[in-house]
PDB file of C-alpha atoms (C1' of nucleotides) in Angstrom:
ATOM      1  CA  UNK J   1      20.941 -22.442  15.786  1.00 73.00           C
ATOM      2  CA  UNK J   2      19.388 -19.609  17.684  1.00 86.00           C
ATOM      3  CA  UNK J   3      16.065 -19.894  17.014  1.00 89.00           C
ATOM      4  CA  UNK J   4      12.767 -17.893  18.703  1.00 92.00           C
ATOM      5  CA  UNK J   5      13.453 -19.676  22.542  1.00 90.00           C
ATOM      6  CA  UNK J   6      17.094 -19.203  22.093  1.00 90.00           C
ATOM      7  CA  UNK J   7      17.220 -15.657  21.361  1.00 92.00           C
ATOM      8  CA  UNK J   8      14.585 -15.292  23.892  1.00 93.00           C
ATOM      9  CA  UNK J   9      17.051 -16.539  26.419  1.00 91.00           C
ATOM     10  CA  UNK J  10      19.528 -14.226  25.229  1.00 92.00           C
ATOM     11  CA  UNK J  11      17.709 -11.500  25.597  1.00 93.00           C
ATOM     12  CA  UNK J  12      16.531 -11.841  30.016  1.00 92.00           C
ATOM     13  CA  UNK J  13      20.248 -13.100  29.803  1.00 91.00           C
ATOM     14  CA  UNK J  14      21.392  -9.665  28.253  1.00 93.00           C
ATOM     15  CA  UNK J  15      18.808  -8.088  30.263  1.00 93.00           C
ATOM     16  CA  UNK J  16      20.339  -9.058  33.571  1.00 91.00           C
ATOM     17  CA  UNK J  17      24.165  -7.905  32.465  1.00 93.00           C
ATOM     18  CA  UNK J  18      23.635  -4.453  30.117  1.00 95.00           C
ATOM     19  CA  UNK J  19      21.241  -2.386  30.783  1.00 97.00           C
ATOM     20  CA  UNK J  20      22.543   0.518  32.358  1.00 98.00           C
ATOM     21  CA  UNK J  21      25.508   0.121  30.697  1.00 98.00           C
ATOM     22  CA  UNK J  22      27.186   2.996  29.043  1.00 98.00           C
ATOM     23  CA  UNK J  23      28.846   2.335  25.238  1.00 98.00           C
ATOM     24  CA  UNK J  24      32.192   4.183  25.540  1.00 98.00           C
ATOM     25  CA  UNK J  25      33.488   2.656  22.601  1.00 98.00           C
ATOM     26  CA  UNK J  26      32.460   0.283  20.022  1.00 98.00           C
ATOM     27  CA  UNK J  27      34.925  -1.733  17.843  1.00 97.00           C
ATOM     28  CA  UNK J  28      34.212  -4.022  15.136  1.00 97.00           C
ATOM     29  CA  UNK J  29      36.561  -5.772  13.236  1.00 96.00           C
ATOM     30  CA  UNK J  30      34.544  -7.694  10.579  1.00 95.00           C
ATOM     31  CA  UNK J  31      32.826  -5.079   8.789  1.00 95.00           C
ATOM     32  CA  UNK J  32      30.228  -6.845   7.020  1.00 94.00           C
ATOM     33  CA  UNK J  33      28.311  -8.092  10.260  1.00 96.00           C
ATOM     34  CA  UNK J  34      27.218  -4.095  10.510  1.00 96.00           C
ATOM     35  CA  UNK J  35      26.688  -4.012   6.388  1.00 91.00           C
ATOM     36  CA  UNK J  36      25.455  -1.861   4.965  1.00 90.00           C
ATOM     37  CA  UNK J  37      26.176   0.440   7.198  1.00 93.00           C
ATOM     38  CA  UNK J  38      29.600   1.803   7.420  1.00 94.00           C
ATOM     39  CA  UNK J  39      31.991   0.986  10.197  1.00 95.00           C
ATOM     40  CA  UNK J  40      32.531   3.890  11.344  1.00 96.00           C
ATOM     41  CA  UNK J  41      28.729   5.227  11.147  1.00 95.00           C
ATOM     42  CA  UNK J  42      27.675   2.370  13.308  1.00 96.00           C
ATOM     43  CA  UNK J  43      30.268   3.194  15.913  1.00 97.00           C
ATOM     44  CA  UNK J  44      30.203   6.846  16.261  1.00 97.00           C
ATOM     45  CA  UNK J  45      25.674   6.729  16.672  1.00 97.00           C
ATOM     46  CA  UNK J  46      26.500   4.313  19.193  1.00 98.00           C
ATOM     47  CA  UNK J  47      29.064   6.178  21.887  1.00 98.00           C
ATOM     48  CA  UNK J  48      27.954   7.224  24.676  1.00 98.00           C
ATOM     49  CA  UNK J  49      24.789   5.723  24.495  1.00 98.00           C
ATOM     50  CA  UNK J  50      22.962   3.653  27.299  1.00 98.00           C
ATOM     51  CA  UNK J  51      21.284   0.635  26.884  1.00 98.00           C
ATOM     52  CA  UNK J  52      17.787   1.270  28.490  1.00 98.00           C
ATOM     53  CA  UNK J  53      15.655  -1.775  27.438  1.00 97.00           C
ATOM     54  CA  UNK J  54      16.268  -5.229  25.337  1.00 97.00           C
ATOM     55  CA  UNK J  55      13.069  -6.445  23.348  1.00 97.00           C
ATOM     56  CA  UNK J  56      12.845  -9.424  20.942  1.00 96.00           C
ATOM     57  CA  UNK J  57      10.498  -9.988  17.527  1.00 96.00           C
ATOM     58  CA  UNK J  58      10.619 -13.288  15.810  1.00 95.00           C
ATOM     59  CA  UNK J  59      14.273 -14.301  15.966  1.00 95.00           C
ATOM     60  CA  UNK J  60      15.801 -10.914  16.145  1.00 96.00           C
ATOM     61  CA  UNK J  61      16.753  -8.571  19.705  1.00 96.00           C
ATOM     62  CA  UNK J  62      15.728  -4.803  19.510  1.00 97.00           C
ATOM     63  CA  UNK J  63      18.398  -2.997  21.492  1.00 97.00           C
ATOM     64  CA  UNK J  64      16.761   0.174  22.724  1.00 98.00           C
ATOM     65  CA  UNK J  65      19.696   2.999  23.860  1.00 98.00           C
ATOM     66  CA  UNK J  66      19.025   6.785  24.638  1.00 98.00           C
ATOM     67  CA  UNK J  67      18.320   8.074  20.975  1.00 98.00           C
ATOM     68  CA  UNK J  68      19.475   4.863  19.073  1.00 97.00           C
ATOM     69  CA  UNK J  69      18.038   1.156  18.264  1.00 97.00           C
ATOM     70  CA  UNK J  70      20.381  -1.283  17.280  1.00 97.00           C
ATOM     71  CA  UNK J  71      18.639  -4.506  15.213  1.00 97.00           C
ATOM     72  CA  UNK J  72      20.453  -7.563  15.645  1.00 96.00           C
ATOM     73  CA  UNK J  73      20.358 -11.020  14.362  1.00 96.00           C
ATOM     74  CA  UNK J  74      21.984 -14.127  15.218  1.00 94.00           C
ATOM     75  CA  UNK J  75      21.526 -16.664  12.411  1.00 92.00           C
ATOM     76  CA  UNK J  76      23.516 -19.211  12.596  1.00 88.00           C
ATOM     77  CA  UNK J  77      26.054 -19.149  15.276  1.00 88.00           C
ATOM     78  CA  UNK J  78      25.981 -15.157  16.876  1.00 92.00           C
ATOM     79  CA  UNK J  79      26.455 -15.024  20.788  1.00 92.00           C
ATOM     80  CA  UNK J  80      26.704 -12.203  23.212  1.00 94.00           C
ATOM     81  CA  UNK J  81      29.869 -12.843  25.942  1.00 93.00           C
ATOM     82  CA  UNK J  82      29.702 -10.847  29.019  1.00 93.00           C
ATOM     83  CA  UNK J  83      33.447  -9.859  30.060  1.00 93.00           C
ATOM     84  CA  UNK J  84      33.549  -8.097  33.262  1.00 94.00           C
ATOM     85  CA  UNK J  85      36.839  -6.667  32.859  1.00 95.00           C
ATOM     86  CA  UNK J  86      38.482  -5.778  29.899  1.00 94.00           C
ATOM     87  CA  UNK J  87      40.433  -8.743  27.956  1.00 93.00           C
ATOM     88  CA  UNK J  88      41.900  -9.932  24.654  1.00 94.00           C
ATOM     89  CA  UNK J  89      39.122 -10.404  21.994  1.00 94.00           C
ATOM     90  CA  UNK J  90      38.593 -14.210  21.108  1.00 92.00           C
ATOM     91  CA  UNK J  91      39.153 -15.109  16.793  1.00 91.00           C
ATOM     92  CA  UNK J  92      35.560 -14.758  16.513  1.00 93.00           C
ATOM     93  CA  UNK J  93      34.950 -11.797  18.691  1.00 95.00           C
ATOM     94  CA  UNK J  94      33.461  -9.267  15.913  1.00 96.00           C
ATOM     95  CA  UNK J  95      31.969  -6.581  17.254  1.00 97.00           C
ATOM     96  CA  UNK J  96      33.254  -5.466  21.046  1.00 97.00           C
ATOM     97  CA  UNK J  97      31.097  -2.754  22.713  1.00 98.00           C
ATOM     98  CA  UNK J  98      33.373  -1.089  25.972  1.00 98.00           C
ATOM     99  CA  UNK J  99      31.657   0.300  28.409  1.00 98.00           C
ATOM    100  CA  UNK J 100      32.783   3.228  31.107  1.00 98.00           C
ATOM    101  CA  UNK J 101      32.837   0.671  33.812  1.00 98.00           C
ATOM    102  CA  UNK J 102      35.462  -1.161  32.107  1.00 97.00           C
ATOM    103  CA  UNK J 103      33.307  -4.411  31.182  1.00 96.00           C
ATOM    104  CA  UNK J 104      32.659  -5.185  27.446  1.00 96.00           C
ATOM    105  CA  UNK J 105      30.219  -7.025  25.301  1.00 96.00           C
ATOM    106  CA  UNK J 106      31.172  -9.079  22.288  1.00 96.00           C
ATOM    107  CA  UNK J 107      29.332  -9.896  19.563  1.00 96.00           C
ATOM    108  CA  UNK J 108      30.511 -13.790  18.650  1.00 94.00           C
ATOM    109  CA  UNK J 109      29.900 -15.350  15.534  1.00 93.00           C
ATOM    110  CA  UNK J 110      32.205 -18.523  14.303  1.00 92.00           C
ATOM    111  CA  UNK J 111      30.510 -18.621  11.002  1.00 92.00           C
ATOM    112  CA  UNK J 112      30.022 -14.644  10.173  1.00 94.00           C
ATOM    113  CA  UNK J 113      26.411 -15.311   9.077  1.00 94.00           C
ATOM    114  CA  UNK J 114      24.921 -12.859  11.841  1.00 95.00           C
ATOM    115  CA  UNK J 115      23.948  -8.986  11.229  1.00 95.00           C
ATOM    116  CA  UNK J 116      23.757  -6.084  13.457  1.00 96.00           C
ATOM    117  CA  UNK J 117      22.981  -2.416  12.265  1.00 96.00           C
ATOM    118  CA  UNK J 118      21.370   0.854  14.576  1.00 95.00           C
ATOM    119  CA  UNK J 119      19.008   2.852  13.888  1.00 95.00           C
ATOM    120  CA  UNK J 120      17.079   6.280  15.184  1.00 96.00           C
ATOM    121  CA  UNK J 121      15.538   5.048  18.112  1.00 97.00           C
ATOM    122  CA  UNK J 122      12.059   6.399  16.334  1.00 96.00           C
ATOM    123  CA  UNK J 123      12.511   3.499  13.476  1.00 95.00           C
ATOM    124  CA  UNK J 124      14.107   0.734  15.501  1.00 96.00           C
ATOM    125  CA  UNK J 125      10.623  -0.692  15.081  1.00 95.00           C
ATOM    126  CA  UNK J 126       9.338  -0.201  11.948  1.00 94.00           C
ATOM    127  CA  UNK J 127      13.026  -1.435  10.496  1.00 93.00           C
ATOM    128  CA  UNK J 128      12.223  -2.951   7.362  1.00 92.00           C
ATOM    129  CA  UNK J 129      13.185  -6.399   8.111  1.00 93.00           C
ATOM    130  CA  UNK J 130      10.978  -6.333  11.107  1.00 95.00           C
ATOM    131  CA  UNK J 131       7.765  -5.410   8.720  1.00 93.00           C
ATOM    132  CA  UNK J 132       8.070  -8.207   6.824  1.00 92.00           C
ATOM    133  CA  UNK J 133       7.204 -10.797   9.975  1.00 95.00           C
ATOM    134  CA  UNK J 134       4.378 -12.726  10.440  1.00 96.00           C
ATOM    135  CA  UNK J 135       3.229 -12.727  14.519  1.00 96.00           C
ATOM    136  CA  UNK J 136       4.458 -13.971  16.794  1.00 96.00           C
ATOM    137  CA  UNK J 137       3.740 -18.017  17.845  1.00 96.00           C
ATOM    138  CA  UNK J 138       1.134 -16.351  20.592  1.00 97.00           C
ATOM    139  CA  UNK J 139      -2.543 -17.867  20.315  1.00 97.00           C
ATOM    140  CA  UNK J 140      -3.773 -14.355  20.492  1.00 97.00           C
ATOM    141  CA  UNK J 141      -1.738 -12.617  17.571  1.00 97.00           C
ATOM    142  CA  UNK J 142      -1.314 -15.910  15.636  1.00 97.00           C
ATOM    143  CA  UNK J 143      -4.704 -16.796  14.524  1.00 97.00           C
ATOM    144  CA  UNK J 144      -6.245 -19.684  12.734  1.00 97.00           C
ATOM    145  CA  UNK J 145      -7.947 -17.366  10.449  1.00 97.00           C
ATOM    146  CA  UNK J 146      -5.230 -16.093   9.048  1.00 96.00           C
ATOM    147  CA  UNK J 147      -3.148 -19.272   9.033  1.00 97.00           C
ATOM    148  CA  UNK J 148      -5.652 -21.218   7.334  1.00 96.00           C
ATOM    149  CA  UNK J 149      -6.086 -18.452   4.559  1.00 96.00           C
ATOM    150  CA  UNK J 150      -1.602 -18.254   4.383  1.00 96.00           C
ATOM    151  CA  UNK J 151      -1.863 -21.736   3.894  1.00 96.00           C
ATOM    152  CA  UNK J 152      -4.556 -21.671   1.367  1.00 95.00           C
ATOM    153  CA  UNK J 153      -2.875 -19.314  -0.844  1.00 94.00           C
ATOM    154  CA  UNK J 154       0.778 -21.070  -1.243  1.00 94.00           C
ATOM    155  CA  UNK J 155       1.395 -24.453  -3.207  1.00 93.00           C
ATOM    156  CA  UNK J 156       4.987 -24.994  -1.936  1.00 93.00           C
ATOM    157  CA  UNK J 157       5.574 -27.458   0.790  1.00 94.00           C
ATOM    158  CA  UNK J 158       4.845 -26.511   4.394  1.00 96.00           C
ATOM    159  CA  UNK J 159       7.728 -26.974   5.711  1.00 95.00           C
ATOM    160  CA  UNK J 160      10.184 -24.293   3.659  1.00 95.00           C
ATOM    161  CA  UNK J 161       6.793 -22.085   4.161  1.00 96.00           C
ATOM    162  CA  UNK J 162       7.270 -22.620   7.650  1.00 96.00           C
ATOM    163  CA  UNK J 163      10.776 -21.154   7.875  1.00 95.00           C
ATOM    164  CA  UNK J 164      10.131 -17.928   5.781  1.00 93.00           C
ATOM    165  CA  UNK J 165       8.912 -16.091   8.772  1.00 95.00           C
ATOM    166  CA  UNK J 166       5.879 -15.017   7.294  1.00 95.00           C
ATOM    167  CA  UNK J 167       3.024 -16.858   8.341  1.00 96.00           C
ATOM    168  CA  UNK J 168       4.261 -17.162  12.103  1.00 97.00           C
ATOM    169  CA  UNK J 169       7.739 -15.711  12.765  1.00 96.00           C
ATOM    170  CA  UNK J 170      10.461 -17.636  15.339  1.00 95.00           C
ATOM    171  CA  UNK J 171      10.144 -21.234  13.939  1.00 95.00           C
ATOM    172  CA  UNK J 172      14.102 -22.970  12.528  1.00 93.00           C
ATOM    173  CA  UNK J 173      15.080 -25.775  11.568  1.00 93.00           C
ATOM    174  CA  UNK J 174      14.643 -27.443  14.504  1.00 92.00           C
ATOM    175  CA  UNK J 175      11.655 -26.371  16.282  1.00 94.00           C
ATOM    176  CA  UNK J 176      10.010 -26.857  12.257  1.00 95.00           C
ATOM    177  CA  UNK J 177      10.457 -30.585  12.520  1.00 95.00           C
ATOM    178  CA  UNK J 178       9.409 -30.745  16.103  1.00 95.00           C
ATOM    179  CA  UNK J 179       6.056 -29.119  14.757  1.00 96.00           C
ATOM    180  CA  UNK J 180       5.518 -31.021  11.998  1.00 96.00           C
ATOM    181  CA  UNK J 181       6.581 -34.253  14.106  1.00 96.00           C
ATOM    182  CA  UNK J 182       3.558 -33.079  16.894  1.00 97.00           C
ATOM    183  CA  UNK J 183       0.986 -32.304  14.434  1.00 97.00           C
ATOM    184  CA  UNK J 184       1.642 -35.946  12.023  1.00 97.00           C
ATOM    185  CA  UNK J 185       2.209 -34.168   8.647  1.00 96.00           C
ATOM    186  CA  UNK J 186       4.843 -34.617   6.154  1.00 95.00           C
ATOM    187  CA  UNK J 187       7.289 -32.007   5.603  1.00 95.00           C
ATOM    188  CA  UNK J 188       6.918 -31.976   2.162  1.00 94.00           C
ATOM    189  CA  UNK J 189       3.101 -31.618   1.810  1.00 95.00           C
ATOM    190  CA  UNK J 190       2.071 -28.947  -0.288  1.00 95.00           C
ATOM    191  CA  UNK J 191       0.591 -25.764   2.235  1.00 95.00           C
ATOM    192  CA  UNK J 192      -2.464 -25.622   0.435  1.00 95.00           C
ATOM    193  CA  UNK J 193      -2.949 -29.497   0.515  1.00 95.00           C
ATOM    194  CA  UNK J 194      -3.291 -29.607   4.250  1.00 96.00           C
ATOM    195  CA  UNK J 195      -6.681 -30.403   5.902  1.00 96.00           C
ATOM    196  CA  UNK J 196      -8.430 -28.040   7.853  1.00 96.00           C
ATOM    197  CA  UNK J 197      -7.845 -30.654  11.146  1.00 97.00           C
ATOM    198  CA  UNK J 198      -4.222 -30.820  10.014  1.00 97.00           C
ATOM    199  CA  UNK J 199      -3.928 -26.741  10.224  1.00 97.00           C
ATOM    200  CA  UNK J 200      -5.375 -26.950  13.389  1.00 97.00           C
ATOM    201  CA  UNK J 201      -3.457 -29.407  14.664  1.00 97.00           C
ATOM    202  CA  UNK J 202      -0.228 -27.792  13.548  1.00 97.00           C
ATOM    203  CA  UNK J 203      -1.057 -24.502  14.631  1.00 97.00           C
ATOM    204  CA  UNK J 204      -1.436 -25.730  18.217  1.00 97.00           C
ATOM    205  CA  UNK J 205       1.784 -27.798  17.760  1.00 97.00           C
ATOM    206  CA  UNK J 206       3.822 -24.664  16.784  1.00 97.00           C
ATOM    207  CA  UNK J 207       2.759 -22.493  19.688  1.00 97.00           C
ATOM    208  CA  UNK J 208       2.890 -25.521  22.476  1.00 96.00           C
ATOM    209  CA  UNK J 209       6.549 -26.354  21.076  1.00 95.00           C
ATOM    210  CA  UNK J 210       7.796 -23.241  21.053  1.00 95.00           C
ATOM    211  CA  UNK J 211       6.021 -22.169  24.619  1.00 95.00           C
ATOM    212  CA  UNK J 212       7.453 -25.252  25.983  1.00 94.00           C
ATOM    213  CA  UNK J 213      11.325 -24.726  24.083  1.00 92.00           C
ATOM    214  CA  UNK J 214      11.125 -20.821  25.764  1.00 91.00           C
ATOM    215  CA  UNK J 215      10.185 -22.296  29.638  1.00 91.00           C
ATOM    216  CA  UNK J 216      12.892 -24.785  28.853  1.00 87.00           C
ATOM    217  CA  UNK J 217      15.078 -21.696  28.191  1.00 83.00           C
ATOM    218  CA  UNK J 218      15.873 -22.937  24.968  1.00 83.00           C
ATOM    219  CA  UNK J 219      17.183 -25.894  23.377  1.00 78.00           C
ATOM    220  CA  UNK J 220      21.387 -26.245  24.253  1.00 74.00           C
ATOM    221  CA  UNK J 221      23.387 -27.666  21.132  1.00 67.00           C
ATOM    222  CA  UNK J 222      26.504 -27.743  19.150  1.00 55.00           C
ATOM    223  CA  UNK J 223      27.741 -23.978  18.783  1.00 47.00           C
ATOM    224  CA  UNK J 224      24.625 -22.488  21.349  1.00 43.00           C
ATOM    225  CA  UNK J 225      27.060 -24.248  24.284  1.00 43.00           C
ATOM    226  CA  UNK J 226      28.661 -21.272  25.428  1.00 46.00           C
ATOM    227  CA  UNK J 227      26.284 -18.521  24.487  1.00 50.00           C
ATOM    228  CA  UNK J 228      24.527 -16.416  26.620  1.00 63.00           C
ATOM    229  CA  UNK J 229      21.436 -18.225  27.929  1.00 53.00           C
ATOM    230  CA  UNK J 230      23.085 -21.361  27.900  1.00 60.00           C
ATOM    231  CA  UNK J 231      20.911 -23.328  30.703  1.00 61.00           C
ATOM    232  CA  UNK J 232      18.357 -24.347  27.962  1.00 76.00           C
ATOM    233  CA  UNK J 233      17.619 -27.751  28.390  1.00 80.00           C
ATOM    234  CA  UNK J 234      15.000 -28.687  25.837  1.00 84.00           C
ATOM    235  CA  UNK J 235      17.245 -30.796  23.820  1.00 80.00           C
ATOM    236  CA  UNK J 236      15.747 -32.989  26.446  1.00 80.00           C
ATOM    237  CA  UNK J 237      12.391 -33.022  24.645  1.00 86.00           C
ATOM    238  CA  UNK J 238      13.047 -33.565  21.230  1.00 91.00           C
ATOM    239  CA  UNK J 239      11.184 -35.913  19.895  1.00 94.00           C
ATOM    240  CA  UNK J 240      12.673 -36.023  15.915  1.00 93.00           C
ATOM    241  CA  UNK J 241      15.761 -33.135  15.235  1.00 92.00           C
ATOM    242  CA  UNK J 242      18.841 -34.916  15.825  1.00 88.00           C
ATOM    243  CA  UNK J 243      17.430 -38.247  16.751  1.00 91.00           C
ATOM    244  CA  UNK J 244      17.913 -39.871  13.632  1.00 90.00           C
ATOM    245  CA  UNK J 245      17.757 -43.656  13.921  1.00 90.00           C
ATOM    246  CA  UNK J 246      16.445 -43.402  17.485  1.00 91.00           C
ATOM    247  CA  UNK J 247      12.585 -44.779  18.147  1.00 93.00           C
ATOM    248  CA  UNK J 248       9.800 -42.789  17.453  1.00 95.00           C
ATOM    249  CA  UNK J 249       8.491 -42.114  20.874  1.00 95.00           C
ATOM    250  CA  UNK J 250       4.946 -42.874  19.736  1.00 96.00           C
ATOM    251  CA  UNK J 251       5.410 -45.730  17.735  1.00 96.00           C
ATOM    252  CA  UNK J 252       8.845 -46.803  17.953  1.00 95.00           C
ATOM    253  CA  UNK J 253       9.547 -46.812  14.363  1.00 95.00           C
ATOM    254  CA  UNK J 254      13.404 -45.366  13.749  1.00 93.00           C
ATOM    255  CA  UNK J 255      13.417 -42.104  12.954  1.00 93.00           C
ATOM    256  CA  UNK J 256      14.792 -41.088   9.398  1.00 92.00           C
ATOM    257  CA  UNK J 257      16.672 -37.907   8.064  1.00 91.00           C
ATOM    258  CA  UNK J 258      16.079 -36.261   4.404  1.00 91.00           C
ATOM    259  CA  UNK J 259      16.181 -33.417   2.730  1.00 90.00           C
ATOM    260  CA  UNK J 260      13.909 -31.134   2.040  1.00 92.00           C
ATOM    261  CA  UNK J 261      14.335 -27.735   0.544  1.00 90.00           C
ATOM    262  CA  UNK J 262      18.072 -27.729   1.269  1.00 88.00           C
ATOM    263  CA  UNK J 263      17.519 -28.757   4.571  1.00 92.00           C
ATOM    264  CA  UNK J 264      18.316 -31.602   6.953  1.00 91.00           C
ATOM    265  CA  UNK J 265      14.730 -32.766   7.933  1.00 93.00           C
ATOM    266  CA  UNK J 266      13.998 -35.634  10.654  1.00 94.00           C
ATOM    267  CA  UNK J 267      10.494 -37.321  10.817  1.00 94.00           C
ATOM    268  CA  UNK J 268       8.863 -40.249  11.633  1.00 95.00           C
ATOM    269  CA  UNK J 269       8.038 -42.040   8.706  1.00 94.00           C
ATOM    270  CA  UNK J 270       5.262 -44.030  10.309  1.00 96.00           C
ATOM    271  CA  UNK J 271       3.499 -40.990  11.754  1.00 96.00           C
ATOM    272  CA  UNK J 272       4.309 -38.338   8.991  1.00 96.00           C
ATOM    273  CA  UNK J 273       3.155 -39.992   5.943  1.00 92.00           C
ATOM    274  CA  UNK J 274       3.208 -38.499   2.656  1.00 87.00           C
ATOM    275  CA  UNK J 275       0.339 -37.331   1.021  1.00 79.00           C
ATOM    276  CA  UNK J 276      -1.289 -39.356  -1.991  1.00 59.00           C
ATOM    277  CA  UNK J 277       0.412 -42.045  -1.586  1.00 48.00           C
TER     278      UNK J 277
ATOM    279  C1'  DA V   1       3.706 -12.913  -8.663  1.00 73.86           C
ATOM    280  C1'  DT V   2       5.886 -17.600  -6.381  1.00 73.86           C
ATOM    281  C1'  DT V   3       9.209 -20.823  -5.743  1.00 73.86           C
ATOM    282  C1'  DA V   4      13.390 -22.091  -6.300  1.00 73.86           C
ATOM    283  C1'  DA V   5      18.647 -21.820  -6.054  1.00 73.86           C
ATOM    284  C1'  DT V   6      22.826 -19.265  -4.928  1.00 73.86           C
ATOM    285  C1'  DC V   7      25.348 -17.238  -1.437  1.00 73.86           C
ATOM    286  C1'  DC V   8      27.892 -16.065   2.618  1.00 73.86           C
ATOM    287  C1'  DC V   9      31.402 -18.293   6.663  1.00 73.86           C
ATOM    288  C1'  DT V  10      33.866 -21.842   9.492  1.00 73.86           C
ATOM    289  C1'  DG V  11      34.905 -25.919  12.108  1.00 73.86           C
ATOM    290  C1'  DG V  12      34.261 -30.430  12.282  1.00 73.86           C
ATOM    291  C1'  DA V  13      33.838 -35.272  10.679  1.00 73.86           C
ATOM    292  C1'  DG V  14      34.485 -38.590   7.351  1.00 73.86           C
ATOM    293  C1'  DG V  15      37.350 -41.027   3.688  1.00 73.86           C
ATOM    294  C1'  DC V  16      42.193 -42.462   2.294  1.00 73.86           C
TER     295       DC V  16
ATOM    296  C1'  DT F   1      49.199 -37.611  10.378  1.00 73.86           C
ATOM    297  C1'  DG F   2      47.580 -34.933   6.955  1.00 73.86           C
ATOM    298  C1'  DC F   3      44.651 -33.688   3.063  1.00 73.86           C
ATOM    299  C1'  DC F   4      40.554 -33.625   0.275  1.00 73.86           C
ATOM    300  C1'  DT F   5      35.435 -33.076   0.631  1.00 73.86           C
ATOM    301  C1'  DC F   6      31.420 -32.462   2.295  1.00 73.86           C
ATOM    302  C1'  DC F   7      28.037 -30.639   5.461  1.00 73.86           C
ATOM    303  C1'  DA F   8      25.353 -27.642   9.283  1.00 73.86           C
ATOM    304  C1'  DG F   9      22.065 -23.809   7.463  1.00 73.86           C
ATOM    305  C1'  DG F  10      19.255 -18.192   8.183  1.00 73.86           C
ATOM    306  C1'  DG F  11      18.092 -15.433   5.392  1.00 73.86           C
ATOM    307  C1'  DA F  12      19.447 -11.403   1.577  1.00 73.86           C
ATOM    308  C1'  DT F  13      19.918 -11.892  -3.140  1.00 73.86           C
ATOM    309  C1'  DT F  14      19.365 -13.246  -7.713  1.00 73.86           C
ATOM    310  C1'  DA F  15      16.893 -16.106 -11.204  1.00 73.86           C
ATOM    311  C1'  DA F  16      13.250 -19.019 -13.293  1.00 73.86           C
TER     312       DA F  16
END
DNA sequence: ATTAATCCCTGGAGGC
DNA sequence: TGCCTCCAGGGATTAA
């Protein structure tokens, strides 16, 4: 599942492939991908536009063209594939960008969870979905003071709180589990029950885990295998995610899988003790 | 107001 | 082999 590091890998991969390319036509084969926009509106807005810049905010991709912008979220299994010449679209290719030089960019998504919308260029960075996001997981903007304050105000479990992108953006199920393991915090701990020392550890863990994953080009598992940016090899550094039954790298206790807020969750039961027990 | 549950989707895995 | 059920899960939406 693309989280911040994977989206960043896709961004850099796309930069090399489509910057400077001009859209001749767009085909939308599954209308819900561009909802709530009308397919015709989406396609008409993009015709004749050239890709000029690709940014990332959290797990969103922001494409700047001449006068319009595209905001794209890959959700679970979305990916972009590049085709040097025209080809018969694959079963799960839902949006096709046909370029004037004959090449194509496809948006593929087996589960059809991803979304893509276009905006007037000057509104792209002010899109409503982006306004809800917390800071990027970087030390300069993801400050201890604000993080600590946000945690104090919430009584819900730390894991789902980190997944909702408001206190910090970019974490998904993999990196949340890895960060909580690194900080030795049980995922069901109430956010406002964390000690100041734990909050400090957690912030640094999030920053470090995501930075390392970005440097590794992301994690390559399951459906992400053939996505753009597939060179990722952070899976070699996973300590708990998908490691059920394997020994904890710190204490050798077998990693356990549980369910927290409807999400599969991996912990070391020795390193990540539940509070108040 | 915050928090929890539901929904969207498909393919792969496991049971029998 | 084939059919059934369950599972994976980000984030918008709805309910409590």
